[in-house]
PDB file of C-alpha atoms in Angstrom:
ATOM      1  CA  MET H   1     -22.888  21.985  12.389  1.00 61.00           C
ATOM      2  CA  ASP H   2     -23.474  25.368  11.106  1.00 69.00           C
ATOM      3  CA  ALA H   3     -20.041  26.404  11.645  1.00 74.00           C
ATOM      4  CA  LEU H   4     -18.807  23.281   9.514  1.00 77.00           C
ATOM      5  CA  LEU H   5     -21.128  23.954   6.704  1.00 79.00           C
ATOM      6  CA  ALA H   6     -20.404  27.534   6.251  1.00 80.00           C
ATOM      7  CA  THR H   7     -16.468  26.456   6.157  1.00 81.00           C
ATOM      8  CA  LEU H   8     -17.105  24.052   3.579  1.00 84.00           C
ATOM      9  CA  VAL H   9     -18.892  26.559   1.494  1.00 84.00           C
ATOM     10  CA  SER H  10     -16.043  29.100   2.204  1.00 83.00           C
ATOM     11  CA  GLY H  11     -13.764  26.242   0.816  1.00 85.00           C
ATOM     12  CA  LEU H  12     -15.361  25.673  -1.875  1.00 88.00           C
ATOM     13  CA  VAL H  13     -15.470  29.333  -2.850  1.00 86.00           C
ATOM     14  CA  LEU H  14     -11.860  29.555  -2.291  1.00 87.00           C
ATOM     15  CA  GLY H  15     -10.941  26.358  -4.097  1.00 89.00           C
ATOM     16  CA  SER H  16     -12.872  27.757  -7.208  1.00 89.00           C
ATOM     17  CA  LEU H  17     -10.895  30.942  -7.211  1.00 88.00           C
ATOM     18  CA  TYR H  18      -7.509  29.161  -6.694  1.00 89.00           C
ATOM     19  CA  ALA H  19      -8.383  26.767  -9.646  1.00 90.00           C
ATOM     20  CA  LEU H  20      -8.836  29.508 -12.056  1.00 88.00           C
ATOM     21  CA  MET H  21      -5.854  31.121 -10.784  1.00 86.00           C
ATOM     22  CA  SER H  22      -3.372  28.148 -11.120  1.00 88.00           C
ATOM     23  CA  SER H  23      -4.700  26.440 -14.205  1.00 89.00           C
ATOM     24  CA  GLY H  24      -3.191  29.271 -16.178  1.00 87.00           C
ATOM     25  CA  LEU H  25       0.367  28.859 -14.517  1.00 87.00           C
ATOM     26  CA  SER H  26       0.017  25.069 -14.833  1.00 87.00           C
ATOM     27  CA  LEU H  27      -0.537  25.316 -18.552  1.00 89.00           C
ATOM     28  CA  VAL H  28       2.463  27.583 -19.079  1.00 88.00           C
ATOM     29  CA  TRP H  29       4.726  25.354 -17.055  1.00 86.00           C
ATOM     30  CA  THR H  30       3.412  22.429 -18.914  1.00 84.00           C
ATOM     31  CA  THR H  31       4.310  23.784 -22.346  1.00 86.00           C
ATOM     32  CA  LEU H  32       7.411  26.362 -21.785  1.00 83.00           C
ATOM     33  CA  GLY H  33       8.857  24.666 -18.540  1.00 81.00           C
ATOM     34  CA  VAL H  34       8.908  28.205 -16.993  1.00 84.00           C
ATOM     35  CA  PHE H  35       7.206  29.910 -14.206  1.00 86.00           C
ATOM     36  CA  ASN H  36       5.139  33.066 -14.931  1.00 89.00           C
ATOM     37  CA  PHE H  37       5.830  35.502 -11.990  1.00 91.00           C
ATOM     38  CA  SER H  38       3.480  38.219 -13.737  1.00 92.00           C
ATOM     39  CA  HIS H  39       0.522  36.110 -13.686  1.00 92.00           C
ATOM     40  CA  GLY H  40      -0.719  37.720 -10.440  1.00 91.00           C
ATOM     41  CA  ALA H  41      -0.148  41.453 -12.028  1.00 93.00           C
ATOM     42  CA  LEU H  42      -2.070  39.996 -15.157  1.00 94.00           C
ATOM     43  CA  MET H  43      -5.015  39.493 -12.833  1.00 94.00           C
ATOM     44  CA  MET H  44      -4.716  43.018 -11.789  1.00 94.00           C
ATOM     45  CA  VAL H  45      -4.839  44.232 -15.253  1.00 95.00           C
ATOM     46  CA  GLY H  46      -7.890  42.331 -15.889  1.00 94.00           C
ATOM     47  CA  ALA H  47      -9.699  43.604 -12.976  1.00 94.00           C
ATOM     48  CA  PHE H  48      -8.602  47.271 -13.616  1.00 95.00           C
ATOM     49  CA  VAL H  49      -9.910  47.006 -17.718  1.00 95.00           C
ATOM     50  CA  ALA H  50     -12.789  45.568 -16.363  1.00 95.00           C
ATOM     51  CA  TRP H  51     -13.578  48.056 -13.904  1.00 94.00           C
ATOM     52  CA  THR H  52     -12.844  50.744 -16.572  1.00 94.00           C
ATOM     53  CA  VAL H  53     -15.093  49.259 -19.233  1.00 94.00           C
ATOM     54  CA  SER H  54     -17.858  48.813 -16.627  1.00 92.00           C
ATOM     55  CA  GLU H  55     -17.925  51.857 -14.460  1.00 90.00           C
ATOM     56  CA  ILE H  56     -16.121  54.421 -16.593  1.00 90.00           C
ATOM     57  CA  LEU H  57     -17.619  53.762 -20.003  1.00 91.00           C
ATOM     58  CA  GLY H  58     -20.737  52.324 -18.604  1.00 88.00           C
ATOM     59  CA  LEU H  59     -21.025  49.321 -20.554  1.00 90.00           C
ATOM     60  CA  GLY H  60     -21.686  47.049 -17.837  1.00 88.00           C
ATOM     61  CA  PRO H  61     -19.881  44.257 -15.981  1.00 88.00           C
ATOM     62  CA  VAL H  62     -20.446  41.394 -18.627  1.00 90.00           C
ATOM     63  CA  THR H  63     -18.595  43.440 -21.215  1.00 93.00           C
ATOM     64  CA  GLY H  64     -16.069  44.638 -18.596  1.00 93.00           C
ATOM     65  CA  ILE H  65     -15.070  41.004 -17.600  1.00 93.00           C
ATOM     66  CA  LEU H  66     -14.698  39.961 -21.202  1.00 94.00           C
ATOM     67  CA  SER H  67     -12.692  43.011 -22.159  1.00 95.00           C
ATOM     68  CA  GLY H  68     -10.474  42.523 -18.999  1.00 94.00           C
ATOM     69  CA  THR H  69     -10.085  38.914 -20.045  1.00 95.00           C
ATOM     70  CA  LEU H  70      -9.138  39.903 -23.843  1.00 96.00           C
ATOM     71  CA  ALA H  71      -6.748  42.689 -22.647  1.00 95.00           C
ATOM     72  CA  ALA H  72      -4.821  40.505 -20.135  1.00 95.00           C
ATOM     73  CA  GLY H  73      -4.592  37.541 -22.733  1.00 95.00           C
ATOM     74  CA  LEU H  74      -3.012  40.425 -25.202  1.00 95.00           C
ATOM     75  CA  ILE H  75      -0.490  41.360 -22.760  1.00 95.00           C
ATOM     76  CA  GLY H  76       0.313  38.182 -22.181  1.00 94.00           C
ATOM     77  CA  ILE H  77       1.364  37.547 -25.570  1.00 94.00           C
ATOM     78  CA  ILE H  78       3.305  40.390 -25.559  1.00 94.00           C
ATOM     79  CA  ILE H  79       5.221  39.468 -22.428  1.00 93.00           C
ATOM     80  CA  GLU H  80       5.907  36.099 -24.049  1.00 92.00           C
ATOM     81  CA  ARG H  81       7.163  38.033 -27.287  1.00 92.00           C
ATOM     82  CA  LEU H  82       9.454  40.344 -25.640  1.00 92.00           C
ATOM     83  CA  LEU H  83      10.457  38.991 -22.482  1.00 91.00           C
ATOM     84  CA  VAL H  84      10.556  35.264 -22.750  1.00 90.00           C
ATOM     85  CA  ARG H  85      11.213  34.118 -26.284  1.00 88.00           C
ATOM     86  CA  PRO H  86      14.253  35.752 -26.770  1.00 88.00           C
ATOM     87  CA  PHE H  87      15.848  33.356 -24.233  1.00 87.00           C
ATOM     88  CA  TYR H  88      14.204  30.155 -25.378  1.00 83.00           C
ATOM     89  CA  SER H  89      17.716  28.820 -26.340  1.00 78.00           C
ATOM     90  CA  ASN H  90      19.748  29.869 -23.366  1.00 81.00           C
ATOM     91  CA  ARG H  91      20.676  27.377 -20.913  1.00 81.00           C
ATOM     92  CA  ASN H  92      19.688  29.429 -17.955  1.00 84.00           C
ATOM     93  CA  MET H  93      16.470  30.034 -19.546  1.00 84.00           C
ATOM     94  CA  LEU H  94      14.499  29.073 -16.022  1.00 84.00           C
ATOM     95  CA  LEU H  95      16.480  31.476 -14.063  1.00 88.00           C
ATOM     96  CA  ILE H  96      16.508  34.409 -16.660  1.00 90.00           C
ATOM     97  CA  THR H  97      12.522  33.997 -17.397  1.00 90.00           C
ATOM     98  CA  ALA H  98      11.926  34.282 -13.547  1.00 89.00           C
ATOM     99  CA  MET H  99      13.964  37.497 -13.642  1.00 92.00           C
ATOM    100  CA  THR H 100      12.103  38.911 -16.924  1.00 93.00           C
ATOM    101  CA  THR H 101       8.654  37.932 -15.871  1.00 93.00           C
ATOM    102  CA  LEU H 102       9.165  39.329 -12.188  1.00 93.00           C
ATOM    103  CA  ALA H 103      10.352  42.754 -14.025  1.00 93.00           C
ATOM    104  CA  ALA H 104       6.972  42.457 -15.999  1.00 94.00           C
ATOM    105  CA  MET H 105       5.107  42.096 -12.761  1.00 94.00           C
ATOM    106  CA  VAL H 106       6.804  45.160 -11.329  1.00 93.00           C
ATOM    107  CA  ILE H 107       6.236  47.332 -14.581  1.00 94.00           C
ATOM    108  CA  LEU H 108       2.666  46.057 -14.747  1.00 95.00           C
ATOM    109  CA  GLU H 109       1.927  47.381 -11.217  1.00 93.00           C
ATOM    110  CA  ARG H 110       3.782  50.394 -11.333  1.00 94.00           C
ATOM    111  CA  GLY H 111       2.157  51.375 -14.863  1.00 93.00           C
ATOM    112  CA  ALA H 112      -1.493  50.530 -13.033  1.00 93.00           C
ATOM    113  CA  GLN H 113      -0.777  52.863 -10.379  1.00 93.00           C
ATOM    114  CA  MET H 114      -0.035  55.598 -12.426  1.00 93.00           C
ATOM    115  CA  ILE H 115      -3.274  55.159 -14.722  1.00 92.00           C
ATOM    116  CA  TRP H 116      -5.580  54.258 -12.304  1.00 92.00           C
ATOM    117  CA  GLY H 117      -3.998  55.578  -9.142  1.00 86.00           C
ATOM    118  CA  ALA H 118      -4.096  53.992  -5.684  1.00 78.00           C
ATOM    119  CA  ARG H 119      -7.513  54.791  -4.541  1.00 83.00           C
ATOM    120  CA  LEU H 120      -9.685  51.500  -3.687  1.00 87.00           C
ATOM    121  CA  LYS H 121     -12.134  50.180  -6.805  1.00 90.00           C
ATOM    122  CA  GLN H 122     -14.558  47.357  -6.859  1.00 88.00           C
ATOM    123  CA  LEU H 123     -16.595  46.094  -9.644  1.00 89.00           C
ATOM    124  CA  PRO H 124     -20.485  45.420  -9.386  1.00 86.00           C
ATOM    125  CA  ARG H 125     -21.532  41.809  -8.719  1.00 85.00           C
ATOM    126  CA  LEU H 126     -22.454  40.128 -11.969  1.00 83.00           C
ATOM    127  CA  ILE H 127     -25.625  38.705 -10.282  1.00 83.00           C
ATOM    128  CA  PRO H 128     -27.006  40.654  -7.365  1.00 82.00           C
ATOM    129  CA  GLY H 129     -28.699  39.067  -4.250  1.00 81.00           C
ATOM    130  CA  GLU H 130     -27.879  35.978  -2.186  1.00 81.00           C
ATOM    131  CA  VAL H 131     -28.336  32.328  -2.281  1.00 80.00           C
ATOM    132  CA  GLN H 132     -28.397  29.705  -0.054  1.00 79.00           C
ATOM    133  CA  ILE H 133     -25.780  26.476  -0.059  1.00 74.00           C
ATOM    134  CA  LEU H 134     -26.137  23.997   2.351  1.00 69.00           C
ATOM    135  CA  GLY H 135     -27.685  26.142   4.956  1.00 71.00           C
ATOM    136  CA  THR H 136     -25.144  28.862   4.386  1.00 75.00           C
ATOM    137  CA  THR H 137     -25.911  32.284   2.719  1.00 78.00           C
ATOM    138  CA  ILE H 138     -23.285  33.595   0.258  1.00 80.00           C
ATOM    139  CA  SER H 139     -23.694  35.993  -2.656  1.00 82.00           C
ATOM    140  CA  ALA H 140     -24.812  34.949  -5.815  1.00 86.00           C
ATOM    141  CA  HIS H 141     -21.716  36.375  -7.399  1.00 84.00           C
ATOM    142  CA  GLU H 142     -19.708  33.687  -5.216  1.00 85.00           C
ATOM    143  CA  ALA H 143     -22.182  30.798  -6.326  1.00 87.00           C
ATOM    144  CA  LEU H 144     -21.742  31.890  -9.757  1.00 88.00           C
ATOM    145  CA  LEU H 145     -17.997  31.187  -9.376  1.00 88.00           C
ATOM    146  CA  ILE H 146     -18.495  27.975  -7.953  1.00 88.00           C
ATOM    147  CA  VAL H 147     -20.561  27.023 -10.911  1.00 89.00           C
ATOM    148  CA  LEU H 148     -18.235  28.762 -13.425  1.00 90.00           C
ATOM    149  CA  ALA H 149     -14.756  27.400 -12.582  1.00 90.00           C
ATOM    150  CA  PRO H 150     -15.198  23.917 -13.224  1.00 91.00           C
ATOM    151  CA  LEU H 151     -16.911  24.746 -16.498  1.00 92.00           C
ATOM    152  CA  ILE H 152     -13.679  26.811 -17.629  1.00 91.00           C
ATOM    153  CA  LEU H 153     -11.426  23.858 -16.349  1.00 91.00           C
ATOM    154  CA  VAL H 154     -13.513  21.134 -18.183  1.00 91.00           C
ATOM    155  CA  ALA H 155     -13.430  23.539 -21.366  1.00 91.00           C
ATOM    156  CA  LEU H 156      -9.536  24.094 -20.891  1.00 90.00           C
ATOM    157  CA  TRP H 157      -8.965  20.293 -20.626  1.00 89.00           C
ATOM    158  CA  ARG H 158     -11.188  19.542 -23.625  1.00 90.00           C
ATOM    159  CA  PHE H 159      -9.303  22.177 -25.693  1.00 91.00           C
ATOM    160  CA  THR H 160      -5.732  20.209 -24.911  1.00 88.00           C
ATOM    161  CA  VAL H 161      -7.386  16.764 -25.287  1.00 88.00           C
ATOM    162  CA  MET H 162      -9.459  16.901 -28.092  1.00 87.00           C
ATOM    163  CA  THR H 163      -8.257  19.591 -30.510  1.00 89.00           C
ATOM    164  CA  ASN H 164      -5.593  19.778 -32.677  1.00 89.00           C
ATOM    165  CA  ARG H 165      -3.964  23.176 -31.468  1.00 88.00           C
ATOM    166  CA  GLY H 166      -4.317  22.125 -27.682  1.00 87.00           C
ATOM    167  CA  ARG H 167      -2.648  18.646 -28.457  1.00 89.00           C
ATOM    168  CA  SER H 168      -0.019  20.436 -29.989  1.00 90.00           C
ATOM    169  CA  LEU H 169       0.736  22.494 -26.721  1.00 88.00           C
ATOM    170  CA  ARG H 170       0.856  19.020 -25.069  1.00 87.00           C
ATOM    171  CA  ALA H 171       3.162  17.876 -27.754  1.00 89.00           C
ATOM    172  CA  VAL H 172       5.394  20.882 -27.255  1.00 88.00           C
ATOM    173  CA  GLY H 173       5.713  20.334 -23.542  1.00 84.00           C
ATOM    174  CA  GLN H 174       6.723  16.931 -23.991  1.00 84.00           C
ATOM    175  CA  ASN H 175       9.631  17.258 -26.514  1.00 85.00           C
ATOM    176  CA  GLN H 176       9.882  20.599 -28.601  1.00 84.00           C
ATOM    177  CA  ASP H 177      12.508  18.962 -31.253  1.00 84.00           C
ATOM    178  CA  SER H 178      10.086  16.198 -31.870  1.00 88.00           C
ATOM    179  CA  ALA H 179       7.052  18.364 -32.038  1.00 87.00           C
ATOM    180  CA  ALA H 180       8.832  21.006 -34.904  1.00 87.00           C
ATOM    181  CA  LEU H 181       9.822  17.786 -36.635  1.00 88.00           C
ATOM    182  CA  LEU H 182       6.016  16.785 -36.913  1.00 86.00           C
ATOM    183  CA  GLY H 183       5.321  20.370 -38.261  1.00 87.00           C
ATOM    184  CA  ILE H 184       4.233  22.265 -35.142  1.00 88.00           C
ATOM    185  CA  ASP H 185       4.908  25.831 -34.948  1.00 88.00           C
ATOM    186  CA  VAL H 186       6.857  25.703 -31.441  1.00 88.00           C
ATOM    187  CA  PRO H 187       6.907  29.620 -31.062  1.00 88.00           C
ATOM    188  CA  VAL H 188       3.243  29.876 -32.002  1.00 90.00           C
ATOM    189  CA  ALA H 189       2.399  27.067 -29.368  1.00 90.00           C
ATOM    190  CA  PHE H 190       4.571  28.885 -26.633  1.00 90.00           C
ATOM    191  CA  ALA H 191       2.599  32.382 -27.543  1.00 91.00           C
ATOM    192  CA  LEU H 192      -0.791  30.612 -27.240  1.00 92.00           C
ATOM    193  CA  ALA H 193       0.000  28.948 -23.915  1.00 91.00           C
ATOM    194  CA  PHE H 194       1.051  32.318 -22.476  1.00 92.00           C
ATOM    195  CA  GLY H 195      -1.825  34.260 -24.073  1.00 93.00           C
ATOM    196  CA  ILE H 196      -4.622  31.306 -22.715  1.00 93.00           C
ATOM    197  CA  SER H 197      -2.797  31.691 -19.221  1.00 93.00           C
ATOM    198  CA  ALA H 198      -2.967  35.209 -19.190  1.00 94.00           C
ATOM    199  CA  ALA H 199      -6.624  35.514 -20.204  1.00 94.00           C
ATOM    200  CA  LEU H 200      -7.570  33.097 -17.325  1.00 93.00           C
ATOM    201  CA  ALA H 201      -5.396  35.521 -15.156  1.00 93.00           C
ATOM    202  CA  GLY H 202      -7.412  38.342 -16.339  1.00 93.00           C
ATOM    203  CA  LEU H 203     -10.992  36.655 -15.774  1.00 93.00           C
ATOM    204  CA  THR H 204     -10.265  35.733 -12.343  1.00 91.00           C
ATOM    205  CA  GLY H 205      -8.947  38.861 -11.469  1.00 92.00           C
ATOM    206  CA  ALA H 206     -12.134  40.672 -13.147  1.00 91.00           C
ATOM    207  CA  LEU H 207     -14.336  38.059 -10.868  1.00 90.00           C
ATOM    208  CA  LEU H 208     -12.298  38.835  -7.984  1.00 89.00           C
ATOM    209  CA  GLY H 209     -12.719  42.161  -8.421  1.00 88.00           C
ATOM    210  CA  SER H 210     -16.377  42.072  -7.299  1.00 87.00           C
ATOM    211  CA  ILE H 211     -15.444  40.547  -4.216  1.00 86.00           C
ATOM    212  CA  ARG H 212     -12.569  42.020  -3.205  1.00 86.00           C
ATOM    213  CA  PHE H 213     -10.951  45.677  -3.646  1.00 89.00           C
ATOM    214  CA  ILE H 214      -8.843  46.360  -6.806  1.00 92.00           C
ATOM    215  CA  THR H 215      -5.521  47.809  -6.260  1.00 91.00           C
ATOM    216  CA  PRO H 216      -2.296  47.856  -8.230  1.00 91.00           C
ATOM    217  CA  THR H 217      -0.902  44.865  -5.993  1.00 89.00           C
ATOM    218  CA  MET H 218      -4.084  42.512  -5.855  1.00 90.00           C
ATOM    219  CA  GLY H 219      -2.532  39.902  -7.480  1.00 88.00           C
ATOM    220  CA  SER H 220       0.570  39.427  -5.198  1.00 86.00           C
ATOM    221  CA  GLU H 221      -1.472  37.307  -2.364  1.00 84.00           C
ATOM    222  CA  PRO H 222      -3.325  35.204  -5.394  1.00 84.00           C
ATOM    223  CA  LEU H 223      -0.018  34.577  -7.266  1.00 86.00           C
ATOM    224  CA  THR H 224       1.483  32.934  -3.710  1.00 86.00           C
ATOM    225  CA  LYS H 225      -1.593  30.823  -3.216  1.00 85.00           C
ATOM    226  CA  ALA H 226      -1.479  29.837  -7.048  1.00 85.00           C
ATOM    227  CA  MET H 227       2.262  28.727  -6.684  1.00 85.00           C
ATOM    228  CA  ILE H 228       1.365  26.897  -3.596  1.00 86.00           C
ATOM    229  CA  VAL H 229      -1.715  24.872  -5.543  1.00 87.00           C
ATOM    230  CA  VAL H 230       0.904  24.053  -8.661  1.00 85.00           C
ATOM    231  CA  ILE H 231       3.625  22.702  -6.201  1.00 83.00           C
ATOM    232  CA  PHE H 232       1.034  20.830  -4.215  1.00 83.00           C
ATOM    233  CA  GLY H 233      -0.798  19.081  -7.017  1.00 79.00           C
ATOM    234  CA  GLY H 234       2.185  18.442  -9.148  1.00 74.00           C
ATOM    235  CA  LEU H 235       3.582  20.585 -11.865  1.00 67.00           C
ATOM    236  CA  GLY H 236       2.493  20.227 -15.413  1.00 65.00           C
ATOM    237  CA  ASN H 237      -0.686  18.210 -14.546  1.00 73.00           C
ATOM    238  CA  LEU H 238      -3.735  20.329 -15.194  1.00 79.00           C
ATOM    239  CA  GLY H 239      -6.210  17.610 -13.649  1.00 79.00           C
ATOM    240  CA  ALA H 240      -3.931  17.594 -10.548  1.00 82.00           C
ATOM    241  CA  THR H 241      -3.705  21.437 -10.259  1.00 85.00           C
ATOM    242  CA  ALA H 242      -7.438  21.443 -10.073  1.00 85.00           C
ATOM    243  CA  GLY H 243      -7.818  19.027  -7.455  1.00 86.00           C
ATOM    244  CA  ALA H 244      -5.182  20.746  -5.471  1.00 87.00           C
ATOM    245  CA  ALA H 245      -6.962  23.928  -5.671  1.00 89.00           C
ATOM    246  CA  TYR H 246      -9.946  22.698  -3.962  1.00 90.00           C
ATOM    247  CA  LEU H 247      -8.152  20.600  -1.666  1.00 89.00           C
ATOM    248  CA  ILE H 248      -6.156  23.829  -0.448  1.00 89.00           C
ATOM    249  CA  GLY H 249      -9.081  25.897  -0.545  1.00 89.00           C
ATOM    250  CA  PHE H 250     -10.929  23.640   2.007  1.00 90.00           C
ATOM    251  CA  ILE H 251      -7.760  23.151   4.019  1.00 89.00           C
ATOM    252  CA  GLU H 252      -7.238  27.085   4.092  1.00 88.00           C
ATOM    253  CA  ALA H 253     -11.017  27.777   4.961  1.00 88.00           C
ATOM    254  CA  PHE H 254     -10.645  25.192   8.065  1.00 88.00           C
ATOM    255  CA  LEU H 255      -7.397  26.640   9.261  1.00 87.00           C
ATOM    256  CA  ILE H 256      -8.874  30.027   9.394  1.00 87.00           C
ATOM    257  CA  PHE H 257     -11.720  28.556  11.433  1.00 83.00           C
ATOM    258  CA  GLY H 258      -9.477  26.856  13.682  1.00 83.00           C
ATOM    259  CA  LEU H 259      -6.300  28.899  13.642  1.00 83.00           C
ATOM    260  CA  GLY H 260      -7.233  32.241  12.170  1.00 81.00           C
ATOM    261  CA  LEU H 261      -6.004  34.373   9.671  1.00 78.00           C
ATOM    262  CA  TYR H 262      -2.622  35.144  11.055  1.00 82.00           C
ATOM    263  CA  TRP H 263      -1.421  31.234  11.041  1.00 85.00           C
ATOM    264  CA  THR H 264      -3.081  30.051   8.208  1.00 87.00           C
ATOM    265  CA  PRO H 265      -0.306  31.327   5.535  1.00 85.00           C
ATOM    266  CA  PHE H 266       2.436  29.738   7.738  1.00 88.00           C
ATOM    267  CA  VAL H 267       0.701  26.482   7.874  1.00 88.00           C
ATOM    268  CA  LEU H 268       0.114  26.336   4.192  1.00 87.00           C
ATOM    269  CA  PHE H 269       3.623  27.468   3.215  1.00 88.00           C
ATOM    270  CA  LEU H 270       5.015  24.384   5.741  1.00 90.00           C
ATOM    271  CA  LEU H 271       2.745  21.953   4.008  1.00 87.00           C
ATOM    272  CA  MET H 272       4.217  23.266   0.679  1.00 86.00           C
ATOM    273  CA  ILE H 273       7.590  22.396   2.092  1.00 88.00           C
ATOM    274  CA  LEU H 274       6.587  19.065   3.328  1.00 88.00           C
ATOM    275  CA  VAL H 275       5.187  18.115  -0.017  1.00 85.00           C
ATOM    276  CA  LEU H 276       8.670  19.101  -1.774  1.00 83.00           C
ATOM    277  CA  LEU H 277      10.641  17.141   0.675  1.00 86.00           C
ATOM    278  CA  PHE H 278       8.286  13.866   0.518  1.00 84.00           C
ATOM    279  CA  ARG H 279       6.474  14.333  -2.589  1.00 82.00           C
ATOM    280  CA  PRO H 280       8.396  16.513  -5.283  1.00 77.00           C
ATOM    281  CA  ASN H 281       6.175  15.405  -7.823  1.00 77.00           C
ATOM    282  CA  GLY H 282       3.138  16.832  -6.056  1.00 72.00           C
ATOM    283  CA  VAL H 283       0.566  14.854  -4.034  1.00 74.00           C
ATOM    284  CA  PHE H 284      -1.341  13.921  -7.275  1.00 72.00           C
ATOM    285  CA  GLY H 285       1.673  13.641  -9.232  1.00 62.00           C
ATOM    286  CA  GLY H 286       3.323  10.351 -10.541  1.00 57.00           C
ATOM    287  CA  LYS H 287       6.849   9.001  -9.796  1.00 55.00           C
TER     288      LYS H 287
END
């Protein structure tokens, strides 16, 4: 029973991380219809900027995390402006933007290695100490992550549903031409979606930097997991993405407990392939 409860808590932590990682990817896909392969690198940028502000400038972890979130959001807007927007009218936009965002990922990773070096770094935890959840001891930082992730997801949902700017993103995602006829500035909506997505990536990376080591390639594995979550839940659906994130988190925790770290990625990718074969719109997606 103790092992079961510990696995459940571990799945909750993983699900919270995956929900933050994948929500930004889902937002970009919903609005632009493209996949941003630089998402993981933006997580890394958020973590490095947060470490620099917190440790080098000595302004504390909270200021560091806010700075990392803002820096990643600004870089996301720049990527959209320089590497995505020029190809909106191209019929091969999906393929071209996959290539350009992959190029952005490589540039950001190599740039981070030149600026910060390859030595491992780590942020201090926002909240020191440990807490008990279901009889399992976890760090207070991880407990904060469990609480913070749903709050951010609800805030993102309220923004897209209850504000004019958020509804404009949904309108652009449904039909760009009709949205433009209604007076919505489509390029601004695209930039906003990319900026919010990148800011979420930076925030996730900064929070992750207190749990794992910060390296120039730290975003590669989270990007892969976020891709699995988005496909598993259903492309273009924020609610389904959040549900899939927690489901994948619990599945991964139980797979690690039962099969070990070596076989877990294999099973997760197998599940993704099965979902694509039998539920192309995702487990929670409609027809």
